């Protein structure tokens, strides 16, 4: 079957760095997405990785290793507004998007 | 760019009535739109995929006669919840894929449906 694993919840301190991991087992791979979702709101697109390596976008970076079926989202200089759920999603060989359950990130002052 | 709107943003209705939710891509053409449902503290659940001009493809367990989807143009898809019941109360979110773009989905703000 197809499976995406992320930690359910993480806690970090304002100003610090946090890494949210995502591992996947899917039938084929055509890209991995990270989305941010604040409570009661729809997800917003953060990043897309299709090749191995690190993609940096301001305070957020996303890393992919296709051979390991592994990605992480790195958030630097954490702000209180970064408190949200972070969803990992993978596009399989049929271009179907498979969603992880999301990681709830709690930022403490 | 890549803005998706939904209307209404919230709706309260009586059990047995039908509710229509609109999803529009405002600044791009969306050949494919997706409808998701999300219950509190749970992840997104894909309900159906709709391609402009053709019938929607429903996920297993989603009743196509209850959740009617129409994608009549490249910028508009509608979801109609027919004969709504309290268990249909949920957060309904649409997303759209831009024509020519491989995979990135852009989400609408969501519609919160409460059935009394």
Short mmCIF file of C-alpha atoms in Angstrom, two decimals:
data_model
loop_
_atom_site.label_atom_id
_atom_site.label_comp_id
_atom_site.label_asym_id
_atom_site.label_seq_id
_atom_site.Cartn_x
_atom_site.Cartn_y
_atom_site.Cartn_z
CA UNK A 1 0.00 0.00 0.00
CA UNK A 2 0.91 3.64 -0.11
CA UNK A 3 2.02 5.29 3.08
CA UNK A 4 3.37 8.60 4.25
CA UNK A 5 4.66 9.01 7.80
CA UNK A 6 5.13 12.23 9.71
CA UNK A 7 5.34 12.89 13.44
CA UNK A 8 1.95 13.80 14.85
CA UNK A 9 3.12 16.75 16.88
CA UNK A 10 6.28 18.73 17.58
CA UNK A 11 7.09 21.60 19.92
CA UNK A 12 9.77 24.23 19.41
CA UNK A 13 10.79 27.57 20.83
CA UNK A 14 10.42 30.92 19.14
CA UNK A 15 13.62 31.88 17.32
CA UNK A 16 14.86 28.29 17.14
CA UNK A 17 15.11 25.83 14.26
CA UNK A 18 12.89 22.80 13.75
CA UNK A 19 13.03 19.94 11.28
CA UNK A 20 9.89 18.04 10.35
CA UNK A 21 10.56 14.67 8.78
CA UNK A 22 8.48 12.79 6.25
CA UNK A 23 9.06 9.25 4.98
CA UNK A 24 7.08 7.72 2.17
CA UNK A 25 6.42 4.40 0.48
CA UNK A 26 4.47 4.94 -2.71
CA UNK A 27 3.99 3.26 -6.06
CA UNK A 28 6.30 5.49 -8.01
CA UNK A 29 7.34 9.05 -7.31
CA UNK A 30 6.72 12.24 -9.23
CA UNK A 31 7.35 14.87 -6.63
CA UNK A 32 6.91 15.77 -2.98
CA UNK A 33 5.06 18.76 -1.58
CA UNK A 34 4.97 20.52 1.73
CA UNK A 35 1.89 22.52 2.70
CA UNK A 36 1.19 24.66 5.74
CA UNK A 37 -2.27 24.65 7.26
CA UNK A 38 -3.38 26.95 10.05
CA UNK A 39 -6.28 25.80 12.18
CA UNK A 40 -9.58 26.35 10.43
CA UNK A 41 -7.96 27.35 7.16
CA UNK A 42 -7.12 25.63 3.90
CA UNK A 43 -3.55 24.49 3.18
CA UNK A 44 -1.10 26.84 1.51
CA UNK A 45 1.71 25.67 -0.74
CA UNK A 46 5.22 25.84 0.73
CA UNK A 47 7.55 23.80 -1.45
CA UNK A 48 7.94 21.20 -4.16
CA UNK A 49 10.87 18.79 -4.56
CA UNK A 50 11.30 16.38 -7.44
CA UNK A 51 15.09 16.04 -7.49
CA UNK A 52 17.37 15.12 -4.60
CA UNK A 53 18.78 17.93 -2.58
CA UNK A 54 17.88 21.01 -0.64
CA UNK A 55 15.53 23.75 -1.83
CA UNK A 56 15.73 26.95 0.17
CA UNK A 57 13.02 29.58 0.32
CA UNK A 58 13.65 32.21 2.91
CA UNK A 59 13.21 30.77 6.39
CA UNK A 60 11.89 27.51 5.01
CA UNK A 61 13.94 24.79 3.31
CA UNK A 62 12.90 21.39 2.04
CA UNK A 63 15.17 18.42 1.44
CA UNK A 64 14.55 15.26 -0.57
CA UNK A 65 16.31 11.91 -0.85
CA UNK A 66 14.47 9.71 -3.32
CA UNK A 67 16.65 6.66 -2.64
CA UNK A 68 15.71 6.82 1.05
CA UNK A 69 12.08 7.81 0.52
CA UNK A 70 12.70 10.71 2.85
CA UNK A 71 12.12 14.43 3.04
CA UNK A 72 12.30 17.08 5.67
CA UNK A 73 11.03 20.61 6.07
CA UNK A 74 13.38 22.91 7.95
CA UNK A 75 12.02 26.03 9.56
CA UNK A 76 14.50 28.61 10.84
CA UNK A 77 14.07 31.63 13.10
CA UNK A 78 10.73 30.32 14.23
CA UNK A 79 7.94 32.81 14.76
CA UNK A 80 4.73 32.36 16.68
CA UNK A 81 2.80 32.54 13.41
CA UNK A 82 4.57 29.36 12.28
CA UNK A 83 2.34 27.41 14.67
CA UNK A 84 0.36 25.29 12.24
CA UNK A 85 0.07 21.83 10.78
CA UNK A 86 2.57 20.89 8.10
CA UNK A 87 1.40 18.40 5.52
CA UNK A 88 3.71 16.24 3.41
CA UNK A 89 2.24 14.94 0.16
CA UNK A 90 3.71 12.75 -2.59
CA UNK A 91 2.64 12.38 -6.20
CA UNK A 92 2.79 8.73 -7.25
CA UNK A 93 3.34 7.16 -10.65
CA UNK A 94 -0.28 7.88 -11.63
CA UNK A 95 0.13 11.50 -10.55
CA UNK A 96 -2.22 10.88 -7.64
CA UNK A 97 -1.42 13.00 -4.61
CA UNK A 98 -0.99 10.95 -1.45
CA UNK A 99 -1.30 12.97 1.77
CA UNK A 100 0.38 12.49 5.10
CA UNK A 101 -1.66 13.06 8.23
CA UNK A 102 0.23 16.25 9.01
CA UNK A 103 2.51 17.39 11.82
CA UNK A 104 1.13 19.87 14.30
CA UNK A 105 3.88 22.32 15.20
CA UNK A 106 3.52 24.21 18.47
CA UNK A 107 5.76 27.24 18.98
CA UNK A 108 6.40 28.39 22.53
CA UNK A 109 7.71 31.83 23.50
CA UNK B 1 -1.04 34.55 -9.04
CA UNK B 2 -2.74 31.15 -8.68
CA UNK B 3 -5.66 32.30 -6.55
CA UNK B 4 -8.59 30.01 -5.87
CA UNK B 5 -11.81 31.22 -4.30
CA UNK B 6 -14.69 29.33 -2.74
CA UNK B 7 -18.21 30.45 -2.04
CA UNK B 8 -19.75 30.43 0.45
CA UNK B 9 -17.09 30.44 3.16
CA UNK B 10 -19.57 28.99 5.61
CA UNK B 11 -23.13 27.71 5.47
CA UNK B 12 -25.65 26.40 7.95
CA UNK B 13 -28.55 24.40 6.62
CA UNK B 14 -31.36 22.16 7.77
CA UNK B 15 -31.18 18.41 7.42
CA UNK B 16 -32.58 17.24 4.09
CA UNK B 17 -31.72 20.36 2.12
CA UNK B 18 -29.11 20.66 -0.62
CA UNK B 19 -26.10 22.96 -0.54
CA UNK B 20 -24.01 24.10 -3.48
CA UNK B 21 -20.39 25.15 -3.06
CA UNK B 22 -18.52 26.96 -5.82
CA UNK B 23 -14.81 26.81 -6.51
CA UNK B 24 -13.23 29.28 -8.90
CA UNK B 25 -9.71 29.75 -10.19
CA UNK B 26 -9.42 33.52 -10.45
CA UNK B 27 -6.28 34.11 -12.46
CA UNK B 28 -5.55 30.84 -14.21
CA UNK B 29 -7.27 28.07 -16.10
CA UNK B 30 -7.73 24.90 -14.11
CA UNK B 31 -8.11 21.75 -16.18
CA UNK B 32 -8.35 19.71 -13.00
CA UNK B 33 -10.03 20.56 -9.72
CA UNK B 34 -10.13 18.48 -6.57
CA UNK B 35 -12.64 18.36 -3.75
CA UNK B 36 -11.51 17.46 -0.26
CA UNK B 37 -13.27 17.01 3.03
CA UNK B 38 -11.57 17.56 6.34
CA UNK B 39 -12.97 16.64 9.72
CA UNK B 40 -11.62 18.35 12.84
CA UNK B 41 -8.03 17.42 13.68
CA UNK B 42 -7.79 15.11 10.70
CA UNK B 43 -5.93 15.31 7.43
CA UNK B 44 -7.46 16.07 4.06
CA UNK B 45 -9.57 13.35 2.49
CA UNK B 46 -9.87 13.46 -1.27
CA UNK B 47 -13.48 13.09 -2.33
CA UNK B 48 -13.27 13.45 -6.08
CA UNK B 49 -11.25 14.71 -9.00
CA UNK B 50 -13.00 16.72 -11.66
CA UNK B 51 -11.73 17.45 -15.14
CA UNK B 52 -13.28 20.21 -17.19
CA UNK B 53 -15.93 18.90 -19.51
CA UNK B 54 -15.99 15.35 -18.21
CA UNK B 55 -17.49 13.39 -15.33
CA UNK B 56 -15.81 13.53 -11.96
CA UNK B 57 -13.85 10.59 -10.62
CA UNK B 58 -14.95 9.73 -7.10
CA UNK B 59 -12.82 8.13 -4.42
CA UNK B 60 -13.91 4.85 -2.92
CA UNK B 61 -16.62 5.31 -0.34
CA UNK B 62 -17.81 8.69 -1.65
CA UNK B 63 -21.38 8.59 -2.93
CA UNK B 64 -21.52 10.26 -6.31
CA UNK B 65 -25.29 10.70 -6.13
CA UNK B 66 -24.96 12.54 -2.86
CA UNK B 67 -21.98 14.72 -3.76
CA UNK B 68 -22.67 16.08 -7.22
CA UNK B 69 -19.73 17.65 -8.95
CA UNK B 70 -19.85 19.78 -12.06
CA UNK B 71 -16.80 21.26 -13.80
CA UNK B 72 -18.40 23.12 -16.65
CA UNK B 73 -15.62 25.58 -17.39
CA UNK B 74 -11.89 25.97 -16.94
CA UNK B 75 -12.41 28.29 -13.99
CA UNK B 76 -15.41 26.89 -12.15
CA UNK B 77 -16.28 23.65 -10.39
CA UNK B 78 -19.26 23.14 -8.11
CA UNK B 79 -19.96 20.60 -5.40
CA UNK B 80 -23.57 20.05 -4.40
CA UNK B 81 -24.26 18.16 -1.20
CA UNK B 82 -27.72 16.72 -1.73
CA UNK B 83 -30.10 15.87 1.10
CA UNK B 84 -27.53 16.94 3.65
CA UNK B 85 -27.43 15.26 7.06
CA UNK B 86 -25.60 16.26 10.25
CA UNK B 87 -22.82 13.75 9.51
CA UNK B 88 -22.05 15.74 6.34
CA UNK B 89 -21.01 18.68 8.50
CA UNK B 90 -17.37 19.25 7.66
CA UNK B 91 -14.82 21.59 6.12
CA UNK B 92 -14.94 21.24 2.34
CA UNK B 93 -11.89 22.45 0.45
CA UNK B 94 -11.31 22.63 -3.27
CA UNK B 95 -8.01 22.87 -5.06
CA UNK B 96 -7.07 23.48 -8.65
CA UNK B 97 -4.21 22.50 -10.90
CA UNK B 98 -3.15 25.01 -13.49
CA UNK B 99 -3.21 23.85 -17.10
CA UNK B 100 0.33 22.98 -18.15
CA UNK B 101 1.59 22.78 -14.56
CA UNK B 102 2.50 19.29 -13.50
CA UNK B 103 1.31 18.89 -9.99
CA UNK B 104 1.08 21.93 -7.77
CA UNK B 105 -2.40 22.27 -6.34
CA UNK B 106 -3.64 25.64 -5.16
CA UNK B 107 -6.28 25.55 -2.50
CA UNK B 108 -9.40 27.58 -1.99
CA UNK B 109 -10.09 28.97 1.48
CA UNK B 110 -12.57 26.24 2.28
CA UNK B 111 -16.29 26.12 3.11
CA UNK B 112 -17.47 25.14 6.55
CA UNK B 113 -20.77 23.29 6.31
CA UNK B 114 -22.93 22.76 9.36
CA UNK B 115 -26.07 20.69 8.96
CA UNK B 116 -28.59 21.02 11.76
#
